[in-house]
Each structure stands twice: as structure tokens, then as C-alpha cells.
């Protein structure tokens, strides 16, 4: 006798939202993301960070840049652009530090918006094996899964923020995985930006090589670890089966 598979993500505790409330939340979230994308495309604010319009270096300039980094990264401006700008404007060390802080600000803002506006509205819409499996992976193995997504930028930064917010991953694992997973790339982008005028320097070539190879290497390590876990789980299940040779020993 076959058993039907529940392909709906588990709902959150509490009464479900009305259709009107769901529609309003999704509309506001869509306006924030869509409006941000349109504004970035029309105004190209990232150019302000690379054309010397921030003024001389100082605490105020660092603050303006870091806040701009956070806002723009939350609005789907590619983080590589921002990281390269950080290194070009402030040097490798300071640029990397500002990029890390800006990344955390952007991630926190995107996660907060997704959790407040999208979690209760979007979770009932998660249907099908793929979406429910992704939600379960993030909810159960939040830190590990997000660490891989940060190390291997398969999805845009803002999309990962929203997906994590819709899942059940807590704040602390989300921020920890974002900080740890984004650190190597932030450093590499800052170094590459700082040495962009000398593209044959060892520092620039090393940073570019790291950025090119980090994705495939991290993905390969993830696949191998997953294969080992699945093999170990299959072996454990087989050994616990009644009638297995180990049980008769």
C-alpha cells in the first residue's frame, strides 16, 4: 500500500494569514525588491562608489561607503562590484574590512525584510519536492547549507537572504554562515580592486585565481561530503535491518 508524500513545507505555528494579509505582504516585499532593482538599473548608484565622488578618505567616508554597500547589496547590486570598489578606494586591508561590514548589513537587512514580510506569506506556497527539500535543508542544516551558498555564489546574494528568511533558520546561524562564508571572497575582491592597476602582480593574480577556483572546489568538497553522509546513512540503515548478517553474529 503506497503512502502519499507530503510535498508541502511545514507551516509556522499560529493562525494562518488571510489572503488579504498574504497579498499585502507579498506586494510590499515585491515593491521593495523590484523597486530596488529598478532604481539600481536606472540610477546606477554603484558608480558613485568608484568615481571619486565620496570625497577624501576618513571616518565619514568609510561610514557612507559601508552603509551604501549594505543597501546596494540588499537591492541586488552584484557584490563583486562593491568589493572591487572597496579595494580600489580604500586599499586591500581597509577595503576588505568595510566590505565585510557592508555584507553583514546587507544580509541582515534582507533577512529581516524577508522574515517580517515573506516568511508567513510564502511558506504556504512552497510546493513540490524541490522547494520543500530546499526548505528542509535550510531549516535543519541552516549554518552548513548557508555556508556553502556563501562560498559558492550559485544564487544572487539577495535571493539567498530571502530564501533563508522564508526557511526556519535562526538569526545566529544565518549571520555566522554569512560572515564566515563571505570573508574569503570579500578579501579577494578587495585585494583585486586594490591591485587592479597592476594586473600582473602576484597579489592580483592570486586573488583572481582564488575567486575563479573557490566555487568549483567548494562545490566538489560539498558533493563528496554529501556522498559520504549518504553512504554512511545507507550502511547504518542496512545494518539495522532485521536478518542482517551483523544481527546474527
JSON list of C-alpha atoms in Angstrom, two decimals:
[
{"chain": "A", "resi": 1, "resn": "UNK", "atom": "CA", "xyz": [0.00, 0.00, 0.00]},
{"chain": "A", "resi": 2, "resn": "UNK", "atom": "CA", "xyz": [1.58, 3.28, -1.07]},
{"chain": "A", "resi": 3, "resn": "UNK", "atom": "CA", "xyz": [1.73, 6.30, 1.18]},
{"chain": "A", "resi": 4, "resn": "UNK", "atom": "CA", "xyz": [1.23, 9.79, -0.20]},
{"chain": "A", "resi": 5, "resn": "UNK", "atom": "CA", "xyz": [4.22, 12.07, 0.16]},
{"chain": "A", "resi": 6, "resn": "UNK", "atom": "CA", "xyz": [3.59, 15.45, 1.72]},
{"chain": "A", "resi": 7, "resn": "UNK", "atom": "CA", "xyz": [5.18, 17.93, -0.66]},
{"chain": "A", "resi": 8, "resn": "UNK", "atom": "CA", "xyz": [4.14, 21.00, 1.32]},
{"chain": "A", "resi": 9, "resn": "UNK", "atom": "CA", "xyz": [6.58, 22.75, 3.62]},
{"chain": "A", "resi": 10, "resn": "UNK", "atom": "CA", "xyz": [5.54, 22.61, 7.30]},
{"chain": "A", "resi": 11, "resn": "UNK", "atom": "CA", "xyz": [3.68, 25.73, 8.33]},
{"chain": "A", "resi": 12, "resn": "UNK", "atom": "CA", "xyz": [4.61, 28.05, 11.16]},
{"chain": "A", "resi": 13, "resn": "UNK", "atom": "CA", "xyz": [2.75, 27.92, 14.48]},
{"chain": "A", "resi": 14, "resn": "UNK", "atom": "CA", "xyz": [-0.15, 30.28, 14.87]},
{"chain": "A", "resi": 15, "resn": "UNK", "atom": "CA", "xyz": [-3.22, 31.04, 12.77]},
{"chain": "A", "resi": 16, "resn": "UNK", "atom": "CA", "xyz": [-2.65, 31.28, 9.02]},
{"chain": "A", "resi": 17, "resn": "UNK", "atom": "CA", "xyz": [-2.72, 34.68, 7.36]},
{"chain": "A", "resi": 18, "resn": "UNK", "atom": "CA", "xyz": [-5.75, 35.76, 5.43]},
{"chain": "A", "resi": 19, "resn": "UNK", "atom": "CA", "xyz": [-5.49, 36.08, 1.67]},
{"chain": "A", "resi": 20, "resn": "UNK", "atom": "CA", "xyz": [-5.54, 39.85, 2.01]},
{"chain": "A", "resi": 21, "resn": "UNK", "atom": "CA", "xyz": [-2.67, 39.84, 4.51]},
{"chain": "A", "resi": 22, "resn": "UNK", "atom": "CA", "xyz": [-0.66, 37.47, 2.32]},
{"chain": "A", "resi": 23, "resn": "UNK", "atom": "CA", "xyz": [-1.26, 39.64, -0.73]},
{"chain": "A", "resi": 24, "resn": "UNK", "atom": "CA", "xyz": [-0.28, 42.82, 1.10]},
{"chain": "A", "resi": 25, "resn": "UNK", "atom": "CA", "xyz": [2.94, 41.33, 2.46]},
{"chain": "A", "resi": 26, "resn": "UNK", "atom": "CA", "xyz": [3.96, 39.88, -0.88]},
{"chain": "A", "resi": 27, "resn": "UNK", "atom": "CA", "xyz": [3.16, 43.18, -2.60]},
{"chain": "A", "resi": 28, "resn": "UNK", "atom": "CA", "xyz": [5.30, 45.16, -0.17]},
{"chain": "A", "resi": 29, "resn": "UNK", "atom": "CA", "xyz": [8.16, 42.66, -0.46]},
{"chain": "A", "resi": 30, "resn": "UNK", "atom": "CA", "xyz": [7.90, 42.71, -4.24]},
{"chain": "A", "resi": 31, "resn": "UNK", "atom": "CA", "xyz": [7.88, 46.51, -4.32]},
{"chain": "A", "resi": 32, "resn": "UNK", "atom": "CA", "xyz": [10.98, 46.63, -2.12]},
{"chain": "A", "resi": 33, "resn": "UNK", "atom": "CA", "xyz": [12.94, 44.15, -4.22]},
{"chain": "A", "resi": 34, "resn": "UNK", "atom": "CA", "xyz": [11.58, 45.21, -7.60]},
{"chain": "A", "resi": 35, "resn": "UNK", "atom": "CA", "xyz": [11.81, 48.91, -6.82]},
{"chain": "A", "resi": 36, "resn": "UNK", "atom": "CA", "xyz": [15.35, 48.48, -5.63]},
{"chain": "A", "resi": 37, "resn": "UNK", "atom": "CA", "xyz": [16.34, 46.65, -8.80]},
{"chain": "A", "resi": 38, "resn": "UNK", "atom": "CA", "xyz": [14.73, 49.31, -11.00]},
{"chain": "A", "resi": 39, "resn": "UNK", "atom": "CA", "xyz": [16.35, 52.11, -9.03]},
{"chain": "A", "resi": 40, "resn": "UNK", "atom": "CA", "xyz": [19.75, 50.48, -9.29]},
{"chain": "A", "resi": 41, "resn": "UNK", "atom": "CA", "xyz": [19.33, 49.90, -13.03]},
{"chain": "A", "resi": 42, "resn": "UNK", "atom": "CA", "xyz": [18.19, 53.47, -13.67]},
{"chain": "A", "resi": 43, "resn": "UNK", "atom": "CA", "xyz": [20.47, 55.41, -11.34]},
{"chain": "A", "resi": 44, "resn": "UNK", "atom": "CA", "xyz": [23.49, 53.08, -11.25]},
{"chain": "A", "resi": 45, "resn": "UNK", "atom": "CA", "xyz": [24.42, 54.19, -7.73]},
{"chain": "A", "resi": 46, "resn": "UNK", "atom": "CA", "xyz": [27.36, 51.79, -7.67]},
{"chain": "A", "resi": 47, "resn": "UNK", "atom": "CA", "xyz": [29.20, 54.23, -9.94]},
{"chain": "A", "resi": 48, "resn": "UNK", "atom": "CA", "xyz": [29.24, 56.73, -7.08]},
{"chain": "A", "resi": 49, "resn": "UNK", "atom": "CA", "xyz": [31.50, 54.35, -5.21]},
{"chain": "A", "resi": 50, "resn": "UNK", "atom": "CA", "xyz": [34.08, 54.11, -7.99]},
{"chain": "A", "resi": 51, "resn": "UNK", "atom": "CA", "xyz": [34.30, 57.63, -9.41]},
{"chain": "A", "resi": 52, "resn": "UNK", "atom": "CA", "xyz": [35.85, 59.55, -6.55]},
{"chain": "A", "resi": 53, "resn": "UNK", "atom": "CA", "xyz": [32.62, 61.26, -5.51]},
{"chain": "A", "resi": 54, "resn": "UNK", "atom": "CA", "xyz": [32.84, 60.17, -1.88]},
{"chain": "A", "resi": 55, "resn": "UNK", "atom": "CA", "xyz": [35.47, 62.73, -1.03]},
{"chain": "A", "resi": 56, "resn": "UNK", "atom": "CA", "xyz": [38.70, 62.22, 0.88]},
{"chain": "A", "resi": 57, "resn": "UNK", "atom": "CA", "xyz": [39.17, 59.13, 2.97]},
{"chain": "A", "resi": 58, "resn": "UNK", "atom": "CA", "xyz": [38.05, 59.37, 6.58]},
{"chain": "A", "resi": 59, "resn": "UNK", "atom": "CA", "xyz": [35.59, 58.05, 9.11]},
{"chain": "A", "resi": 60, "resn": "UNK", "atom": "CA", "xyz": [32.64, 59.75, 7.42]},
{"chain": "A", "resi": 61, "resn": "UNK", "atom": "CA", "xyz": [33.62, 58.39, 4.02]},
{"chain": "A", "resi": 62, "resn": "UNK", "atom": "CA", "xyz": [34.02, 54.88, 5.43]},
{"chain": "A", "resi": 63, "resn": "UNK", "atom": "CA", "xyz": [30.59, 55.13, 7.07]},
{"chain": "A", "resi": 64, "resn": "UNK", "atom": "CA", "xyz": [28.90, 56.35, 3.88]},
{"chain": "A", "resi": 65, "resn": "UNK", "atom": "CA", "xyz": [30.54, 53.64, 1.80]},
{"chain": "A", "resi": 66, "resn": "UNK", "atom": "CA", "xyz": [29.70, 50.86, 4.26]},
{"chain": "A", "resi": 67, "resn": "UNK", "atom": "CA", "xyz": [26.06, 51.89, 4.52]},
{"chain": "A", "resi": 68, "resn": "UNK", "atom": "CA", "xyz": [25.89, 52.19, 0.73]},
{"chain": "A", "resi": 69, "resn": "UNK", "atom": "CA", "xyz": [27.47, 48.75, 0.38]},
{"chain": "A", "resi": 70, "resn": "UNK", "atom": "CA", "xyz": [24.84, 47.26, 2.68]},
{"chain": "A", "resi": 71, "resn": "UNK", "atom": "CA", "xyz": [21.88, 48.94, 1.00]},
{"chain": "A", "resi": 72, "resn": "UNK", "atom": "CA", "xyz": [23.04, 48.20, -2.55]},
{"chain": "A", "resi": 73, "resn": "UNK", "atom": "CA", "xyz": [23.91, 44.57, -1.83]},
{"chain": "A", "resi": 74, "resn": "UNK", "atom": "CA", "xyz": [20.47, 44.08, -0.30]},
{"chain": "A", "resi": 75, "resn": "UNK", "atom": "CA", "xyz": [18.98, 45.55, -3.52]},
{"chain": "A", "resi": 76, "resn": "UNK", "atom": "CA", "xyz": [20.77, 43.04, -5.75]},
{"chain": "A", "resi": 77, "resn": "UNK", "atom": "CA", "xyz": [23.71, 45.15, -6.86]},
{"chain": "A", "resi": 78, "resn": "UNK", "atom": "CA", "xyz": [26.40, 42.50, -7.55]},
{"chain": "A", "resi": 79, "resn": "UNK", "atom": "CA", "xyz": [28.69, 42.22, -4.54]},
{"chain": "A", "resi": 80, "resn": "UNK", "atom": "CA", "xyz": [31.80, 41.75, -6.72]},
{"chain": "A", "resi": 81, "resn": "UNK", "atom": "CA", "xyz": [31.33, 45.32, -7.97]},
{"chain": "A", "resi": 82, "resn": "UNK", "atom": "CA", "xyz": [31.13, 46.59, -4.44]},
{"chain": "A", "resi": 83, "resn": "UNK", "atom": "CA", "xyz": [34.07, 44.51, -3.22]},
{"chain": "A", "resi": 84, "resn": "UNK", "atom": "CA", "xyz": [36.31, 45.66, -6.06]},
{"chain": "A", "resi": 85, "resn": "UNK", "atom": "CA", "xyz": [35.29, 49.27, -5.38]},
{"chain": "A", "resi": 86, "resn": "UNK", "atom": "CA", "xyz": [36.15, 48.86, -1.69]},
{"chain": "A", "resi": 87, "resn": "UNK", "atom": "CA", "xyz": [39.66, 47.71, -2.52]},
{"chain": "A", "resi": 88, "resn": "UNK", "atom": "CA", "xyz": [40.18, 50.35, -5.21]},
{"chain": "A", "resi": 89, "resn": "UNK", "atom": "CA", "xyz": [39.04, 53.19, -2.93]},
{"chain": "A", "resi": 90, "resn": "UNK", "atom": "CA", "xyz": [40.45, 52.20, 0.46]},
{"chain": "A", "resi": 91, "resn": "UNK", "atom": "CA", "xyz": [43.15, 49.61, -0.17]},
{"chain": "A", "resi": 92, "resn": "UNK", "atom": "CA", "xyz": [43.17, 45.88, 0.47]},
{"chain": "A", "resi": 93, "resn": "UNK", "atom": "CA", "xyz": [43.00, 45.83, 4.29]},
{"chain": "A", "resi": 94, "resn": "UNK", "atom": "CA", "xyz": [40.52, 48.64, 4.91]},
{"chain": "A", "resi": 95, "resn": "UNK", "atom": "CA", "xyz": [38.50, 47.73, 1.82]},
{"chain": "A", "resi": 96, "resn": "UNK", "atom": "CA", "xyz": [38.13, 44.13, 2.98]},
{"chain": "A", "resi": 97, "resn": "UNK", "atom": "CA", "xyz": [37.02, 45.25, 6.45]},
{"chain": "A", "resi": 98, "resn": "UNK", "atom": "CA", "xyz": [34.44, 47.66, 5.05]},
{"chain": "A", "resi": 99, "resn": "UNK", "atom": "CA", "xyz": [33.21, 45.02, 2.60]},
{"chain": "A", "resi": 100, "resn": "UNK", "atom": "CA", "xyz": [32.72, 42.52, 5.44]},
{"chain": "A", "resi": 101, "resn": "UNK", "atom": "CA", "xyz": [30.72, 45.01, 7.50]},
{"chain": "A", "resi": 102, "resn": "UNK", "atom": "CA", "xyz": [28.70, 46.10, 4.45]},
{"chain": "A", "resi": 103, "resn": "UNK", "atom": "CA", "xyz": [27.98, 42.49, 3.57]},
{"chain": "A", "resi": 104, "resn": "UNK", "atom": "CA", "xyz": [26.66, 41.81, 7.07]},
{"chain": "A", "resi": 105, "resn": "UNK", "atom": "CA", "xyz": [24.48, 44.93, 7.00]},
{"chain": "A", "resi": 106, "resn": "UNK", "atom": "CA", "xyz": [23.01, 43.99, 3.63]},
{"chain": "A", "resi": 107, "resn": "UNK", "atom": "CA", "xyz": [22.43, 40.38, 4.70]},
{"chain": "A", "resi": 108, "resn": "UNK", "atom": "CA", "xyz": [20.76, 41.43, 7.95]},
{"chain": "A", "resi": 109, "resn": "UNK", "atom": "CA", "xyz": [18.50, 43.92, 6.17]},
{"chain": "A", "resi": 110, "resn": "UNK", "atom": "CA", "xyz": [17.49, 41.40, 3.52]},
{"chain": "A", "resi": 111, "resn": "UNK", "atom": "CA", "xyz": [16.90, 38.67, 6.08]},
{"chain": "A", "resi": 112, "resn": "UNK", "atom": "CA", "xyz": [14.81, 40.94, 8.30]},
{"chain": "A", "resi": 113, "resn": "UNK", "atom": "CA", "xyz": [12.66, 42.10, 5.39]},
{"chain": "A", "resi": 114, "resn": "UNK", "atom": "CA", "xyz": [12.14, 38.54, 4.18]},
{"chain": "A", "resi": 115, "resn": "UNK", "atom": "CA", "xyz": [11.31, 37.25, 7.63]},
{"chain": "A", "resi": 116, "resn": "UNK", "atom": "CA", "xyz": [8.84, 40.01, 8.50]},
{"chain": "A", "resi": 117, "resn": "UNK", "atom": "CA", "xyz": [7.14, 40.24, 5.12]},
{"chain": "A", "resi": 118, "resn": "UNK", "atom": "CA", "xyz": [7.76, 36.93, 3.41]},
{"chain": "A", "resi": 119, "resn": "UNK", "atom": "CA", "xyz": [8.04, 34.03, 5.83]},
{"chain": "A", "resi": 120, "resn": "UNK", "atom": "CA", "xyz": [4.41, 33.56, 6.84]},
{"chain": "A", "resi": 121, "resn": "UNK", "atom": "CA", "xyz": [3.19, 34.64, 3.41]},
{"chain": "A", "resi": 122, "resn": "UNK", "atom": "CA", "xyz": [5.49, 32.46, 1.30]},
{"chain": "A", "resi": 123, "resn": "UNK", "atom": "CA", "xyz": [5.75, 29.25, 3.32]},
{"chain": "A", "resi": 124, "resn": "UNK", "atom": "CA", "xyz": [2.23, 28.05, 2.42]},
{"chain": "A", "resi": 125, "resn": "UNK", "atom": "CA", "xyz": [3.20, 28.48, -1.25]},
{"chain": "A", "resi": 126, "resn": "UNK", "atom": "CA", "xyz": [6.17, 26.10, -1.06]},
{"chain": "A", "resi": 127, "resn": "UNK", "atom": "CA", "xyz": [5.02, 23.09, -3.05]},
{"chain": "A", "resi": 128, "resn": "UNK", "atom": "CA", "xyz": [6.80, 20.24, -4.76]},
{"chain": "A", "resi": 129, "resn": "UNK", "atom": "CA", "xyz": [9.75, 18.08, -3.85]},
{"chain": "A", "resi": 130, "resn": "UNK", "atom": "CA", "xyz": [12.47, 20.52, -4.90]},
{"chain": "A", "resi": 131, "resn": "UNK", "atom": "CA", "xyz": [11.21, 23.51, -2.92]},
{"chain": "A", "resi": 132, "resn": "UNK", "atom": "CA", "xyz": [10.30, 21.52, 0.17]},
{"chain": "A", "resi": 133, "resn": "UNK", "atom": "CA", "xyz": [13.67, 19.74, 0.08]},
{"chain": "A", "resi": 134, "resn": "UNK", "atom": "CA", "xyz": [15.49, 23.08, -0.17]},
{"chain": "A", "resi": 135, "resn": "UNK", "atom": "CA", "xyz": [13.41, 24.48, 2.68]},
{"chain": "A", "resi": 136, "resn": "UNK", "atom": "CA", "xyz": [14.07, 21.41, 4.82]},
{"chain": "A", "resi": 137, "resn": "UNK", "atom": "CA", "xyz": [17.81, 21.60, 4.12]},
{"chain": "A", "resi": 138, "resn": "UNK", "atom": "CA", "xyz": [17.96, 25.25, 5.17]},
{"chain": "A", "resi": 139, "resn": "UNK", "atom": "CA", "xyz": [15.73, 24.72, 8.18]},
{"chain": "A", "resi": 140, "resn": "UNK", "atom": "CA", "xyz": [17.54, 21.64, 9.54]},
{"chain": "A", "resi": 141, "resn": "UNK", "atom": "CA", "xyz": [21.12, 22.33, 8.38]},
{"chain": "A", "resi": 142, "resn": "UNK", "atom": "CA", "xyz": [20.96, 26.11, 8.20]},
{"chain": "A", "resi": 143, "resn": "UNK", "atom": "CA", "xyz": [24.54, 27.04, 9.05]},
{"chain": "A", "resi": 144, "resn": "UNK", "atom": "CA", "xyz": [26.14, 24.36, 6.88]},
{"chain": "A", "resi": 145, "resn": "UNK", "atom": "CA", "xyz": [23.86, 24.99, 3.90]},
{"chain": "A", "resi": 146, "resn": "UNK", "atom": "CA", "xyz": [24.21, 28.75, 4.04]},
{"chain": "A", "resi": 147, "resn": "UNK", "atom": "CA", "xyz": [27.97, 28.48, 4.41]},
{"chain": "A", "resi": 148, "resn": "UNK", "atom": "CA", "xyz": [28.12, 26.57, 1.14]},
{"chain": "A", "resi": 149, "resn": "UNK", "atom": "CA", "xyz": [25.80, 29.05, -0.59]},
{"chain": "A", "resi": 150, "resn": "UNK", "atom": "CA", "xyz": [28.03, 31.92, 0.53]},
{"chain": "A", "resi": 151, "resn": "UNK", "atom": "CA", "xyz": [31.22, 30.14, -0.51]},
{"chain": "A", "resi": 152, "resn": "UNK", "atom": "CA", "xyz": [29.73, 29.03, -3.83]},
{"chain": "A", "resi": 153, "resn": "UNK", "atom": "CA", "xyz": [27.71, 32.00, -5.12]},
{"chain": "A", "resi": 154, "resn": "UNK", "atom": "CA", "xyz": [25.26, 29.97, -7.21]},
{"chain": "A", "resi": 155, "resn": "UNK", "atom": "CA", "xyz": [22.36, 32.27, -6.33]},
{"chain": "A", "resi": 156, "resn": "UNK", "atom": "CA", "xyz": [22.36, 36.07, -6.01]},
{"chain": "A", "resi": 157, "resn": "UNK", "atom": "CA", "xyz": [23.14, 37.41, -2.56]},
{"chain": "A", "resi": 158, "resn": "UNK", "atom": "CA", "xyz": [19.65, 38.92, -2.05]},
{"chain": "A", "resi": 159, "resn": "UNK", "atom": "CA", "xyz": [17.92, 35.72, -3.19]},
{"chain": "A", "resi": 160, "resn": "UNK", "atom": "CA", "xyz": [19.82, 33.67, -0.60]},
{"chain": "A", "resi": 161, "resn": "UNK", "atom": "CA", "xyz": [18.83, 36.21, 2.09]},
{"chain": "A", "resi": 162, "resn": "UNK", "atom": "CA", "xyz": [15.15, 35.87, 1.20]},
{"chain": "A", "resi": 163, "resn": "UNK", "atom": "CA", "xyz": [15.26, 32.08, 0.91]},
{"chain": "A", "resi": 164, "resn": "UNK", "atom": "CA", "xyz": [16.91, 31.82, 4.32]},
{"chain": "A", "resi": 165, "resn": "UNK", "atom": "CA", "xyz": [14.33, 34.19, 5.81]},
{"chain": "A", "resi": 166, "resn": "UNK", "atom": "CA", "xyz": [11.45, 32.08, 4.50]},
{"chain": "A", "resi": 167, "resn": "UNK", "atom": "CA", "xyz": [13.01, 28.94, 6.00]},
{"chain": "A", "resi": 168, "resn": "UNK", "atom": "CA", "xyz": [13.26, 28.27, 9.73]},
{"chain": "A", "resi": 169, "resn": "UNK", "atom": "CA", "xyz": [16.97, 29.01, 10.08]},
{"chain": "A", "resi": 170, "resn": "UNK", "atom": "CA", "xyz": [17.60, 31.22, 13.17]},
{"chain": "A", "resi": 171, "resn": "UNK", "atom": "CA", "xyz": [19.35, 34.57, 13.06]},
{"chain": "A", "resi": 172, "resn": "UNK", "atom": "CA", "xyz": [22.63, 33.44, 14.63]},
{"chain": "A", "resi": 173, "resn": "UNK", "atom": "CA", "xyz": [23.44, 30.62, 12.17]},
{"chain": "A", "resi": 174, "resn": "UNK", "atom": "CA", "xyz": [22.43, 32.88, 9.28]},
{"chain": "A", "resi": 175, "resn": "UNK", "atom": "CA", "xyz": [24.74, 35.70, 10.34]},
{"chain": "A", "resi": 176, "resn": "UNK", "atom": "CA", "xyz": [27.56, 33.33, 11.28]},
{"chain": "A", "resi": 177, "resn": "UNK", "atom": "CA", "xyz": [27.48, 31.50, 7.95]},
{"chain": "A", "resi": 178, "resn": "UNK", "atom": "CA", "xyz": [27.27, 34.80, 6.08]},
{"chain": "A", "resi": 179, "resn": "UNK", "atom": "CA", "xyz": [30.26, 36.25, 7.91]},
{"chain": "A", "resi": 180, "resn": "UNK", "atom": "CA", "xyz": [32.41, 33.14, 7.60]},
{"chain": "A", "resi": 181, "resn": "UNK", "atom": "CA", "xyz": [31.39, 32.21, 4.07]},
{"chain": "A", "resi": 182, "resn": "UNK", "atom": "CA", "xyz": [31.65, 35.74, 2.71]},
{"chain": "A", "resi": 183, "resn": "UNK", "atom": "CA", "xyz": [35.01, 36.58, 4.32]},
{"chain": "A", "resi": 184, "resn": "UNK", "atom": "CA", "xyz": [37.31, 34.88, 1.75]},
{"chain": "A", "resi": 185, "resn": "UNK", "atom": "CA", "xyz": [35.57, 36.48, -1.22]},
{"chain": "A", "resi": 186, "resn": "UNK", "atom": "CA", "xyz": [35.42, 39.90, 0.40]},
{"chain": "A", "resi": 187, "resn": "UNK", "atom": "CA", "xyz": [39.17, 39.76, 1.00]},
{"chain": "A", "resi": 188, "resn": "UNK", "atom": "CA", "xyz": [39.88, 38.51, -2.52]},
{"chain": "A", "resi": 189, "resn": "UNK", "atom": "CA", "xyz": [37.72, 41.18, -4.16]},
{"chain": "A", "resi": 190, "resn": "UNK", "atom": "CA", "xyz": [39.31, 43.92, -2.06]},
{"chain": "A", "resi": 191, "resn": "UNK", "atom": "CA", "xyz": [42.82, 42.72, -2.94]},
{"chain": "A", "resi": 192, "resn": "UNK", "atom": "CA", "xyz": [41.93, 42.50, -6.62]},
{"chain": "A", "resi": 193, "resn": "UNK", "atom": "CA", "xyz": [40.44, 46.00, -6.55]},
{"chain": "A", "resi": 194, "resn": "UNK", "atom": "CA", "xyz": [43.44, 47.43, -4.73]},
{"chain": "A", "resi": 195, "resn": "UNK", "atom": "CA", "xyz": [45.87, 45.87, -7.25]},
{"chain": "A", "resi": 196, "resn": "UNK", "atom": "CA", "xyz": [43.73, 46.36, -10.37]},
{"chain": "A", "resi": 197, "resn": "UNK", "atom": "CA", "xyz": [46.23, 48.86, -11.77]},
{"chain": "A", "resi": 198, "resn": "UNK", "atom": "CA", "xyz": [48.90, 46.15, -11.67]},
{"chain": "A", "resi": 199, "resn": "UNK", "atom": "CA", "xyz": [47.16, 43.10, -13.16]},
{"chain": "A", "resi": 200, "resn": "UNK", "atom": "CA", "xyz": [50.34, 41.04, -13.36]},
{"chain": "A", "resi": 201, "resn": "UNK", "atom": "CA", "xyz": [51.24, 41.42, -9.69]},
{"chain": "A", "resi": 202, "resn": "UNK", "atom": "CA", "xyz": [51.27, 38.22, -7.60]},
{"chain": "A", "resi": 203, "resn": "UNK", "atom": "CA", "xyz": [48.61, 39.63, -5.25]},
{"chain": "A", "resi": 204, "resn": "UNK", "atom": "CA", "xyz": [46.17, 40.39, -8.09]},
{"chain": "A", "resi": 205, "resn": "UNK", "atom": "CA", "xyz": [46.76, 37.06, -9.82]},
{"chain": "A", "resi": 206, "resn": "UNK", "atom": "CA", "xyz": [46.37, 35.16, -6.54]},
{"chain": "A", "resi": 207, "resn": "UNK", "atom": "CA", "xyz": [43.10, 36.94, -5.75]},
{"chain": "A", "resi": 208, "resn": "UNK", "atom": "CA", "xyz": [41.69, 36.26, -9.22]},
{"chain": "A", "resi": 209, "resn": "UNK", "atom": "CA", "xyz": [42.79, 32.62, -9.08]},
{"chain": "A", "resi": 210, "resn": "UNK", "atom": "CA", "xyz": [41.09, 32.19, -5.71]},
{"chain": "A", "resi": 211, "resn": "UNK", "atom": "CA", "xyz": [37.84, 33.73, -6.99]},
{"chain": "A", "resi": 212, "resn": "UNK", "atom": "CA", "xyz": [37.86, 31.52, -10.08]},
{"chain": "A", "resi": 213, "resn": "UNK", "atom": "CA", "xyz": [38.67, 28.28, -8.25]},
{"chain": "A", "resi": 214, "resn": "UNK", "atom": "CA", "xyz": [36.81, 28.73, -4.96]},
{"chain": "A", "resi": 215, "resn": "UNK", "atom": "CA", "xyz": [33.41, 27.92, -6.43]},
{"chain": "A", "resi": 216, "resn": "UNK", "atom": "CA", "xyz": [34.27, 24.62, -8.15]},
{"chain": "A", "resi": 217, "resn": "UNK", "atom": "CA", "xyz": [36.48, 23.47, -5.27]},
{"chain": "A", "resi": 218, "resn": "UNK", "atom": "CA", "xyz": [33.85, 24.23, -2.62]},
{"chain": "A", "resi": 219, "resn": "UNK", "atom": "CA", "xyz": [31.15, 22.53, -4.70]},
{"chain": "A", "resi": 220, "resn": "UNK", "atom": "CA", "xyz": [33.33, 19.44, -5.14]},
{"chain": "A", "resi": 221, "resn": "UNK", "atom": "CA", "xyz": [34.03, 19.23, -1.40]},
{"chain": "A", "resi": 222, "resn": "UNK", "atom": "CA", "xyz": [30.31, 19.60, -0.65]},
{"chain": "A", "resi": 223, "resn": "UNK", "atom": "CA", "xyz": [29.37, 16.83, -3.08]},
{"chain": "A", "resi": 224, "resn": "UNK", "atom": "CA", "xyz": [31.97, 14.46, -1.61]},
{"chain": "A", "resi": 225, "resn": "UNK", "atom": "CA", "xyz": [30.86, 15.12, 1.96]},
{"chain": "A", "resi": 226, "resn": "UNK", "atom": "CA", "xyz": [27.25, 14.64, 0.98]},
{"chain": "A", "resi": 227, "resn": "UNK", "atom": "CA", "xyz": [28.06, 11.36, -0.76]},
{"chain": "A", "resi": 228, "resn": "UNK", "atom": "CA", "xyz": [29.91, 10.12, 2.34]},
{"chain": "A", "resi": 229, "resn": "UNK", "atom": "CA", "xyz": [26.97, 11.05, 4.59]},
{"chain": "A", "resi": 230, "resn": "UNK", "atom": "CA", "xyz": [24.50, 9.28, 2.30]},
{"chain": "A", "resi": 231, "resn": "UNK", "atom": "CA", "xyz": [26.74, 6.21, 2.16]},
{"chain": "A", "resi": 232, "resn": "UNK", "atom": "CA", "xyz": [27.09, 6.14, 5.95]},
{"chain": "A", "resi": 233, "resn": "UNK", "atom": "CA", "xyz": [23.32, 6.53, 6.36]},
{"chain": "A", "resi": 234, "resn": "UNK", "atom": "CA", "xyz": [22.66, 3.71, 3.90]},
{"chain": "A", "resi": 235, "resn": "UNK", "atom": "CA", "xyz": [25.15, 1.46, 5.69]},
{"chain": "A", "resi": 236, "resn": "UNK", "atom": "CA", "xyz": [23.58, 2.22, 9.07]},
{"chain": "A", "resi": 237, "resn": "UNK", "atom": "CA", "xyz": [20.10, 1.50, 7.72]},
{"chain": "A", "resi": 238, "resn": "UNK", "atom": "CA", "xyz": [21.27, -1.76, 6.18]},
{"chain": "A", "resi": 239, "resn": "UNK", "atom": "CA", "xyz": [23.00, -2.93, 9.35]},
{"chain": "A", "resi": 240, "resn": "UNK", "atom": "CA", "xyz": [19.87, -2.22, 11.42]},
{"chain": "A", "resi": 241, "resn": "UNK", "atom": "CA", "xyz": [17.65, -4.26, 9.11]},
{"chain": "A", "resi": 242, "resn": "UNK", "atom": "CA", "xyz": [16.36, -7.44, 10.82]},
{"chain": "A", "resi": 243, "resn": "UNK", "atom": "CA", "xyz": [18.08, -10.52, 9.46]},
{"chain": "A", "resi": 244, "resn": "UNK", "atom": "CA", "xyz": [21.24, -8.64, 8.52]},
{"chain": "A", "resi": 245, "resn": "UNK", "atom": "CA", "xyz": [24.41, -10.79, 8.99]},
{"chain": "A", "resi": 246, "resn": "UNK", "atom": "CA", "xyz": [25.59, -8.40, 11.71]},
{"chain": "A", "resi": 247, "resn": "UNK", "atom": "CA", "xyz": [22.49, -9.20, 13.74]},
{"chain": "A", "resi": 248, "resn": "UNK", "atom": "CA", "xyz": [23.13, -12.93, 13.55]},
{"chain": "A", "resi": 249, "resn": "UNK", "atom": "CA", "xyz": [26.76, -12.68, 14.58]}
]
